[in-house]
Short mmCIF file of C-alpha atoms in Angstrom, two decimals:
data_model
loop_
_atom_site.label_atom_id
_atom_site.label_comp_id
_atom_site.label_asym_id
_atom_site.label_seq_id
_atom_site.Cartn_x
_atom_site.Cartn_y
_atom_site.Cartn_z
CA UNK A 1 7.04 25.02 -36.57
CA UNK A 2 3.71 25.90 -34.88
CA UNK A 3 3.33 24.98 -31.34
CA UNK A 4 0.35 22.71 -30.73
CA UNK A 5 -2.52 24.53 -29.04
CA UNK A 6 -3.35 23.36 -25.52
CA UNK A 7 -6.70 21.94 -24.94
CA UNK A 8 -8.85 23.09 -22.07
CA UNK A 9 -8.05 19.99 -20.10
CA UNK A 10 -4.30 20.64 -20.54
CA UNK A 11 -4.72 24.23 -19.35
CA UNK A 12 -6.65 23.10 -16.35
CA UNK A 13 -4.07 20.49 -15.57
CA UNK A 14 -1.11 22.92 -15.77
CA UNK A 15 -2.96 25.41 -13.45
CA UNK A 16 -3.72 22.36 -11.04
CA UNK A 17 -0.21 21.50 -10.93
CA UNK A 18 1.11 25.04 -10.25
CA UNK A 19 -1.50 25.41 -7.36
CA UNK A 20 -0.59 22.05 -5.96
CA UNK A 21 3.07 22.97 -6.04
CA UNK A 22 2.60 26.05 -4.16
CA UNK A 23 0.28 24.26 -1.62
CA UNK A 24 3.06 21.65 -0.97
CA UNK A 25 5.62 24.30 -0.55
CA UNK A 26 3.51 26.14 1.99
CA UNK A 27 2.63 23.19 4.17
CA UNK A 28 4.91 21.20 6.41
CA UNK A 29 5.05 17.50 7.60
CA UNK A 30 3.84 18.79 10.90
CA UNK A 31 0.55 19.89 9.22
CA UNK A 32 0.03 16.23 8.08
CA UNK A 33 0.67 14.50 11.33
CA UNK A 34 -2.38 13.21 13.26
CA UNK A 35 -3.16 10.94 16.02
CA UNK A 36 -3.30 8.14 13.46
CA UNK A 37 0.34 8.69 12.71
CA UNK A 38 1.60 7.52 16.09
CA UNK A 39 4.55 5.02 15.97
CA UNK A 40 4.17 1.40 17.16
CA UNK A 41 7.47 -0.09 18.49
CA UNK A 42 8.30 -3.61 19.24
CA UNK A 43 11.45 -5.43 20.45
CA UNK A 44 13.28 -7.82 18.29
CA UNK A 45 12.85 -10.52 20.93
CA UNK A 46 9.14 -10.68 20.26
CA UNK A 47 7.94 -13.98 18.62
CA UNK A 48 6.64 -13.92 15.02
CA UNK A 49 3.27 -14.78 16.54
CA UNK A 50 3.31 -11.75 18.76
CA UNK A 51 4.24 -9.45 15.98
CA UNK A 52 1.32 -10.74 13.84
CA UNK A 53 -1.02 -10.22 16.77
CA UNK A 54 0.07 -6.64 17.02
CA UNK A 55 -1.03 -6.06 13.37
CA UNK A 56 -4.32 -7.76 14.00
CA UNK A 57 -5.24 -6.08 17.24
CA UNK A 58 -4.12 -2.53 16.46
CA UNK A 59 -5.06 -2.40 12.62
CA UNK A 60 -1.67 -0.83 11.66
CA UNK A 61 0.33 -1.05 8.54
CA UNK A 62 3.69 -1.18 9.94
CA UNK A 63 5.82 -1.20 13.18
CA UNK A 64 9.28 -0.08 14.06
CA UNK A 65 11.83 -2.45 15.53
CA UNK A 66 13.74 -1.29 18.65
CA UNK A 67 17.42 -2.27 18.72
CA UNK A 68 18.53 -2.31 22.43
CA UNK A 69 22.21 -2.59 21.25
CA UNK A 70 22.26 0.73 19.74
CA UNK A 71 19.33 2.20 21.64
CA UNK A 72 17.55 3.19 18.52
CA UNK A 73 15.16 2.04 15.77
CA UNK A 74 16.39 -0.75 13.58
CA UNK A 75 14.01 -0.72 10.68
CA UNK A 76 10.39 -0.90 9.51
CA UNK A 77 8.22 -4.27 9.46
CA UNK A 78 5.30 -3.99 7.21
CA UNK A 79 2.44 -6.09 6.19
CA UNK A 80 4.55 -7.18 3.10
CA UNK A 81 7.08 -8.66 5.49
CA UNK A 82 4.47 -10.38 7.48
CA UNK A 83 3.11 -12.13 4.44
CA UNK A 84 6.40 -13.15 3.23
CA UNK A 85 7.31 -14.88 6.38
CA UNK A 86 4.11 -16.86 6.51
CA UNK A 87 4.36 -17.87 2.96
CA UNK A 88 7.95 -19.01 3.59
CA UNK A 89 7.05 -20.90 6.87
CA UNK A 90 4.15 -22.50 5.22
CA UNK A 91 6.21 -23.89 2.31
CA UNK A 92 8.93 -25.00 4.76
CA UNK A 93 6.41 -27.02 6.82
CA UNK A 94 5.07 -28.63 3.73
CA UNK A 95 8.58 -29.58 2.46
CA UNK A 96 9.80 -30.76 5.77
CA UNK A 97 12.42 -27.93 6.01
CA UNK A 98 13.14 -26.35 9.42
CA UNK A 99 12.10 -22.68 9.51
CA UNK A 100 15.33 -21.66 11.41
CA UNK A 101 18.34 -23.61 12.25
CA UNK A 102 21.25 -23.37 14.77
CA UNK A 103 24.63 -24.65 15.05
CA UNK A 104 23.63 -28.39 15.43
CA UNK A 105 25.33 -30.55 12.80
CA UNK A 106 22.06 -32.49 12.71
CA UNK A 107 20.13 -29.79 11.43
CA UNK A 108 19.83 -29.13 7.54
CA UNK A 109 20.20 -25.80 6.29
CA UNK A 110 16.92 -24.73 4.54
CA UNK A 111 16.96 -24.19 0.74
CA UNK A 112 16.44 -20.57 0.29
CA UNK A 113 13.96 -19.16 -2.33
CA UNK A 114 15.26 -16.02 -4.07
CA UNK A 115 12.54 -13.81 -2.82
CA UNK A 116 13.82 -10.51 -4.11
CA UNK A 117 11.99 -7.47 -5.36
CA UNK A 118 12.92 -8.22 -9.01
CA UNK A 119 11.71 -11.80 -9.01
CA UNK A 120 8.82 -12.42 -11.46
CA UNK A 121 8.45 -16.29 -11.40
CA UNK A 122 6.00 -18.38 -9.51
CA UNK A 123 7.11 -20.57 -6.52
CA UNK A 124 9.31 -23.54 -7.58
CA UNK A 125 7.36 -26.18 -5.48
CA UNK A 126 3.70 -26.49 -5.93
CA UNK A 127 1.63 -25.79 -2.96
CA UNK A 128 0.14 -28.92 -1.31
CA UNK A 129 -2.57 -29.42 1.13
CA UNK A 130 -1.54 -28.88 4.71
CA UNK A 131 -2.77 -31.09 7.47
CA UNK A 132 -3.78 -30.45 11.21
CA UNK A 133 -0.44 -31.92 12.39
CA UNK A 134 1.47 -29.44 10.13
CA UNK A 135 -0.59 -26.52 11.15
CA UNK A 136 0.28 -27.38 14.82
CA UNK A 137 3.98 -27.39 13.89
CA UNK A 138 3.46 -24.07 12.00
CA UNK A 139 1.78 -22.52 15.04
CA UNK A 140 4.58 -23.84 17.32
CA UNK A 141 7.18 -22.27 15.06
CA UNK A 142 5.54 -18.92 15.00
CA UNK A 143 5.26 -18.83 18.74
CA UNK A 144 8.72 -19.77 19.54
CA UNK A 145 10.83 -18.10 16.80
CA UNK A 146 11.68 -14.58 17.59
CA UNK A 147 12.04 -11.83 15.02
CA UNK A 148 15.78 -11.63 15.58
CA UNK A 149 16.18 -15.32 15.21
CA UNK A 150 14.22 -15.36 11.89
CA UNK A 151 16.21 -12.64 10.09
CA UNK A 152 19.52 -13.99 11.58
CA UNK A 153 18.67 -17.44 10.33
CA UNK A 154 18.05 -16.24 6.86
CA UNK A 155 21.08 -14.01 6.74
CA UNK A 156 18.99 -10.97 6.69
CA UNK A 157 19.00 -8.02 8.93
CA UNK A 158 16.20 -5.69 10.22
CA UNK A 159 17.02 -2.96 7.96
CA UNK A 160 15.15 -4.72 5.06
CA UNK A 161 12.83 -1.69 4.95
CA UNK A 162 14.91 1.44 5.12
CA UNK A 163 14.05 4.21 7.27
CA UNK A 164 13.57 7.21 4.87
CA UNK A 165 13.52 10.23 7.37
CA UNK A 166 12.36 13.85 7.05
CA UNK A 167 12.37 16.85 9.50
CA UNK A 168 8.97 17.73 10.88
CA UNK A 169 9.57 21.31 9.78
CA UNK A 170 10.31 20.28 6.21
CA UNK A 171 7.68 21.28 3.53
CA UNK A 172 5.76 18.55 1.84
CA UNK A 173 7.44 19.63 -1.50
CA UNK A 174 10.70 18.32 -0.17
CA UNK A 175 9.15 15.19 1.28
CA UNK A 176 7.63 14.52 -2.19
CA UNK A 177 11.27 14.55 -3.63
CA UNK A 178 12.11 11.73 -1.23
CA UNK A 179 8.96 9.65 -1.74
CA UNK A 180 8.96 9.86 -5.44
CA UNK A 181 12.52 9.66 -6.17
CA UNK A 182 13.33 6.86 -3.69
CA UNK A 183 10.11 4.81 -4.60
CA UNK A 184 8.89 4.53 -0.94
CA UNK A 185 5.36 4.66 0.30
CA UNK A 186 6.08 6.07 3.87
CA UNK A 187 8.38 8.59 5.39
CA UNK A 188 9.58 8.62 9.00
CA UNK A 189 9.09 12.13 10.71
CA UNK A 190 11.69 13.41 13.10
CA UNK A 191 11.12 16.11 15.57
CA UNK A 192 13.31 19.13 14.80
CA UNK A 193 14.76 19.71 18.25
CA UNK A 194 14.88 16.34 20.06
CA UNK A 195 15.46 14.18 16.86
CA UNK A 196 12.95 11.68 18.07
CA UNK A 197 10.65 9.89 15.66
CA UNK A 198 7.12 11.48 16.15
CA UNK A 199 5.24 9.61 13.45
CA UNK A 200 5.08 7.78 10.14
CA UNK A 201 3.41 9.41 7.18
CA UNK A 202 2.09 7.17 4.50
CA UNK A 203 0.99 8.35 1.00
CA UNK A 204 -2.60 8.01 2.04
CA UNK A 205 -2.04 10.50 4.86
CA UNK A 206 -0.64 13.07 2.52
CA UNK A 207 -3.59 12.55 0.04
CA UNK A 208 -6.10 12.90 3.00
CA UNK A 209 -4.33 16.14 3.87
CA UNK A 210 -4.62 17.41 0.33
CA UNK A 211 -8.24 16.62 0.22
CA UNK A 212 -9.03 18.51 3.38
CA UNK A 213 -6.67 21.53 2.77
CA UNK A 214 -6.27 21.91 -1.01
CA UNK A 215 -9.72 23.42 -1.63
CA UNK A 216 -9.47 26.07 0.80
CA UNK A 217 -5.95 26.91 -0.24
CA UNK A 218 -6.87 26.90 -3.93
CA UNK A 219 -9.81 29.40 -3.34
CA UNK A 220 -7.47 31.62 -1.32
CA UNK A 221 -4.80 31.59 -4.05
CA UNK A 222 -7.53 32.34 -6.55
CA UNK A 223 -8.76 35.50 -4.74
CA UNK A 224 -5.21 36.72 -4.19
CA UNK A 225 -4.20 36.38 -7.84
CA UNK A 226 -7.36 37.32 -9.52
CA UNK A 227 -5.79 40.39 -10.95
CA UNK A 228 -3.00 38.34 -12.71
CA UNK A 229 -4.09 36.98 -15.96
CA UNK A 230 -1.55 34.81 -17.77
CA UNK A 231 -3.77 33.33 -20.43
CA UNK A 232 -7.21 34.39 -21.66
CA UNK A 233 -10.05 33.41 -19.23
CA UNK A 234 -7.51 31.94 -16.75
CA UNK A 235 -9.76 32.72 -13.86
CA UNK A 236 -12.40 30.61 -15.39
CA UNK A 237 -9.78 27.63 -15.91
CA UNK A 238 -8.54 28.08 -12.39
CA UNK A 239 -11.97 27.70 -10.96
CA UNK A 240 -12.42 24.52 -12.91
CA UNK A 241 -9.17 22.77 -11.49
CA UNK A 242 -11.35 20.50 -9.31
CA UNK A 243 -13.40 19.49 -12.44
CA UNK A 244 -10.37 17.74 -14.09
CA UNK A 245 -11.70 14.14 -14.84
CA UNK A 246 -9.45 11.22 -13.97
CA UNK A 247 -10.05 10.32 -17.66
CA UNK A 248 -7.34 12.76 -18.50
CA UNK A 249 -4.79 10.18 -17.10
CA UNK A 250 -6.43 7.23 -18.79
CA UNK A 251 -3.30 6.22 -20.70
CA UNK A 252 -1.60 5.45 -17.55
CA UNK A 253 -4.71 4.17 -15.46
CA UNK A 254 -5.70 1.60 -17.99
CA UNK A 255 -2.20 -0.01 -17.91
CA UNK A 256 -3.15 -1.16 -14.44
CA UNK A 257 -5.21 -4.14 -15.35
CA UNK A 258 -3.91 -7.14 -13.57
CA UNK A 259 -6.39 -9.63 -12.46
CA UNK A 260 -6.68 -13.27 -11.19
CA UNK A 261 -9.22 -16.10 -11.91
CA UNK A 262 -11.47 -17.22 -9.13
CA UNK A 263 -9.99 -20.66 -9.10
CA UNK A 264 -6.40 -19.31 -8.48
CA UNK A 265 -4.80 -20.85 -5.24
CA UNK A 266 -4.87 -18.42 -2.40
CA UNK A 267 -1.07 -19.06 -1.70
CA UNK A 268 -0.39 -17.94 -5.38
CA UNK A 269 -2.67 -14.90 -5.01
CA UNK A 270 -0.61 -13.50 -2.22
CA UNK A 271 2.63 -14.66 -3.83
CA UNK A 272 1.80 -12.87 -7.05
CA UNK A 273 0.61 -9.81 -5.25
CA UNK A 274 4.03 -9.30 -3.61
CA UNK A 275 6.57 -10.84 -6.14
CA UNK A 276 4.97 -10.64 -9.47
CA UNK A 277 2.40 -7.69 -9.69
CA UNK A 278 3.96 -5.84 -6.70
CA UNK A 279 0.45 -4.56 -5.91
CA UNK A 280 -1.65 -4.11 -2.75
CA UNK A 281 -4.88 -5.53 -4.27
CA UNK A 282 -5.95 -7.69 -7.18
CA UNK A 283 -9.52 -8.17 -8.83
CA UNK A 284 -10.87 -11.74 -8.98
CA UNK A 285 -12.88 -12.51 -12.07
CA UNK A 286 -15.14 -15.48 -12.85
CA UNK A 287 -14.93 -17.83 -15.93
CA UNK A 288 -16.46 -15.03 -18.06
CA UNK A 289 -13.94 -12.37 -16.86
CA UNK A 290 -16.67 -10.54 -14.83
CA UNK A 291 -15.66 -8.91 -11.56
CA UNK A 292 -16.27 -10.85 -8.40
CA UNK A 293 -14.43 -8.85 -5.83
CA UNK A 294 -10.98 -7.61 -4.59
CA UNK A 295 -8.48 -9.42 -2.47
CA UNK A 296 -5.75 -7.27 -0.89
CA UNK A 297 -2.86 -7.73 1.35
CA UNK A 298 -4.74 -6.71 4.47
CA UNK A 299 -7.07 -9.74 3.98
CA UNK A 300 -4.18 -12.03 4.85
CA UNK A 301 -4.78 -10.91 8.41
CA UNK A 302 -8.17 -12.82 8.36
CA UNK A 303 -6.08 -15.94 7.88
CA UNK A 304 -3.86 -15.10 10.86
CA UNK A 305 -6.73 -13.95 13.11
CA UNK A 306 -8.76 -17.12 12.69
CA UNK A 307 -5.66 -19.34 12.12
CA UNK A 308 -7.15 -20.81 8.90
CA UNK A 309 -3.87 -21.71 7.37
CA UNK A 310 -5.50 -24.34 5.14
CA UNK A 311 -7.25 -21.36 3.32
CA UNK A 312 -3.89 -20.94 1.61
CA UNK A 313 -4.57 -24.17 -0.28
CA UNK A 314 -8.09 -23.12 -1.31
CA UNK A 315 -9.44 -21.23 -4.18
CA UNK A 316 -9.62 -17.43 -4.26
CA UNK A 317 -13.44 -17.39 -4.43
CA UNK A 318 -13.36 -19.32 -1.10
CA UNK A 319 -11.36 -16.42 0.52
CA UNK A 320 -13.58 -13.80 -0.96
CA UNK A 321 -16.62 -15.51 0.51
CA UNK A 322 -14.97 -15.88 3.88
CA UNK A 323 -14.06 -12.18 3.99
CA UNK A 324 -17.62 -11.15 2.87
CA UNK A 325 -19.23 -13.12 5.71
CA UNK A 326 -16.74 -11.70 8.41
CA UNK A 327 -17.13 -8.10 7.18
CA UNK A 328 -20.93 -8.38 7.04
CA UNK A 329 -20.79 -8.68 10.91
CA UNK A 330 -19.83 -4.98 11.02
CA UNK A 331 -22.90 -2.78 10.76
CA UNK A 332 -22.57 0.08 8.26
CA UNK A 333 -19.50 -1.37 6.55
CA UNK A 334 -21.00 -1.52 3.11
CA UNK A 335 -22.46 1.98 3.40
CA UNK A 336 -19.12 3.83 4.01
CA UNK A 337 -16.76 1.61 1.99
CA UNK A 338 -15.91 2.44 -1.68
CA UNK A 339 -14.71 -0.22 -4.25
CA UNK A 340 -15.53 1.19 -7.72
CA UNK A 341 -14.65 4.31 -9.80
CA UNK A 342 -15.47 5.38 -13.25
CA UNK A 343 -13.45 7.48 -15.86
CA UNK A 344 -15.88 10.41 -15.68
CA UNK A 345 -15.30 11.13 -11.99
CA UNK A 346 -13.10 14.03 -11.18
CA UNK A 347 -9.62 13.60 -9.62
CA UNK A 348 -10.92 14.95 -6.39
CA UNK A 349 -13.85 12.56 -6.31
CA UNK A 350 -11.56 9.54 -6.96
CA UNK A 351 -9.12 10.73 -4.23
CA UNK A 352 -11.96 10.93 -1.62
CA UNK A 353 -13.42 7.57 -2.58
CA UNK A 354 -9.92 6.01 -2.47
CA UNK A 355 -9.55 7.19 1.07
CA UNK A 356 -12.86 5.76 1.95
CA UNK A 357 -11.90 2.41 0.67
CA UNK A 358 -11.13 -0.10 3.23
CA UNK A 359 -8.80 -1.85 0.79
CA UNK A 360 -7.09 1.36 -0.34
CA UNK A 361 -7.96 0.38 -3.98
CA UNK A 362 -10.73 1.13 -6.49
CA UNK A 363 -11.72 -0.95 -9.57
CA UNK A 364 -12.98 0.45 -12.90
CA UNK A 365 -15.49 -1.79 -14.72
CA UNK A 366 -16.45 -1.68 -18.40
CA UNK A 367 -20.04 -2.18 -19.63
CA UNK A 368 -19.74 -5.95 -19.43
CA UNK A 369 -18.62 -5.66 -15.78
CA UNK A 370 -15.03 -6.69 -16.54
CA UNK A 371 -12.28 -5.03 -14.60
CA UNK A 372 -10.24 -2.75 -16.92
CA UNK A 373 -8.07 -1.12 -14.22
CA UNK A 374 -7.37 -1.19 -10.51
CA UNK A 375 -6.21 2.07 -8.93
CA UNK A 376 -4.52 2.07 -5.61
CA UNK A 377 -3.23 4.75 -3.35
CA UNK A 378 0.37 4.77 -4.72
CA UNK A 379 -0.97 4.97 -8.35
CA UNK A 380 -3.08 7.87 -7.73
CA UNK A 381 -0.29 9.44 -5.50
CA UNK A 382 2.14 9.21 -8.40
CA UNK A 383 -0.39 10.26 -11.17
CA UNK A 384 -1.48 13.33 -9.32
CA UNK A 385 1.93 14.41 -7.84
CA UNK A 386 4.52 12.98 -10.41
CA UNK A 387 4.35 16.27 -12.36
CA UNK A 388 4.78 18.67 -9.60
CA UNK A 389 7.79 21.10 -9.67
CA UNK A 390 10.10 19.35 -7.40
CA UNK A 391 13.37 19.57 -9.11
#
């Protein structure tokens, strides 16, 4: 049986993967670390409100909890955890359920929602409007309930996000094994000698490092191996590695086409982002299915910052307009921010634009301005790196 001839794109992709694998093996986690990878640590006694303010004021994606009982870190708290807590508190306040309870016999134990990673249904109780009295009660709870009390009250522990660790001297190829096989988006970097946590590397940090270092490494490899020819005109194909279009991976990219209508309840938007779609961002469309804008998990911080909790009961279009007004106050935001991509762009161009996106996501539109795909950091990370030689 004759073997199918490889297309030019197949050859370019194979050479791209070989070069990328070598680059990852020759680079360490230390090479990726930067000042932006510094660790933020908080104590379990902090109130929920204080934790939220840390996220708002420092613009971080996660914090580590410090456990004084064992004198070590006790888990990662992310933006996803933050949103889950607010959504739960919001529903409890509306339904008259205490957010935490003690040993008093007069207190009623809350009815728990099964908010696990495999849940795909919508909330049981329909979201209702929240009045000022309920908002005040919500704020009081957030300011008085500690992180420890919250997790203890719900029978959870602070290891809800496991600490996947790697040594600072490990090569990036080994780190990819852990990230891809364990399905995590971040890895905690440990100092080789002191065993102290020196930083947290996210997928975007590794992609940024690839953008900065891969081109130089690629040309160095090309000059060193120019005398080795594995296939006819290989040098020409190697020189075109950065010309591989994102369209080559269209079969996987076009599957990422979730979207929500402009009149979707904001509470439901964030609920579906976490529990149904399990995405970082979602396109919002009008009645004609035309693209209006993106809502991502970080936008939840606008609700926290301005304490507009009634926004959770309004429509997605209201939140989009609120976000635009707030972001328009920052000069030059629209100039540097990237939001769209098209299939004719190269993988390198899409990676660069994704890194410049304030939302960490890019949307592809068809000729009718309808969203046909939403590409986020983890998607591109998996598409670009899933085929590297890590076994």
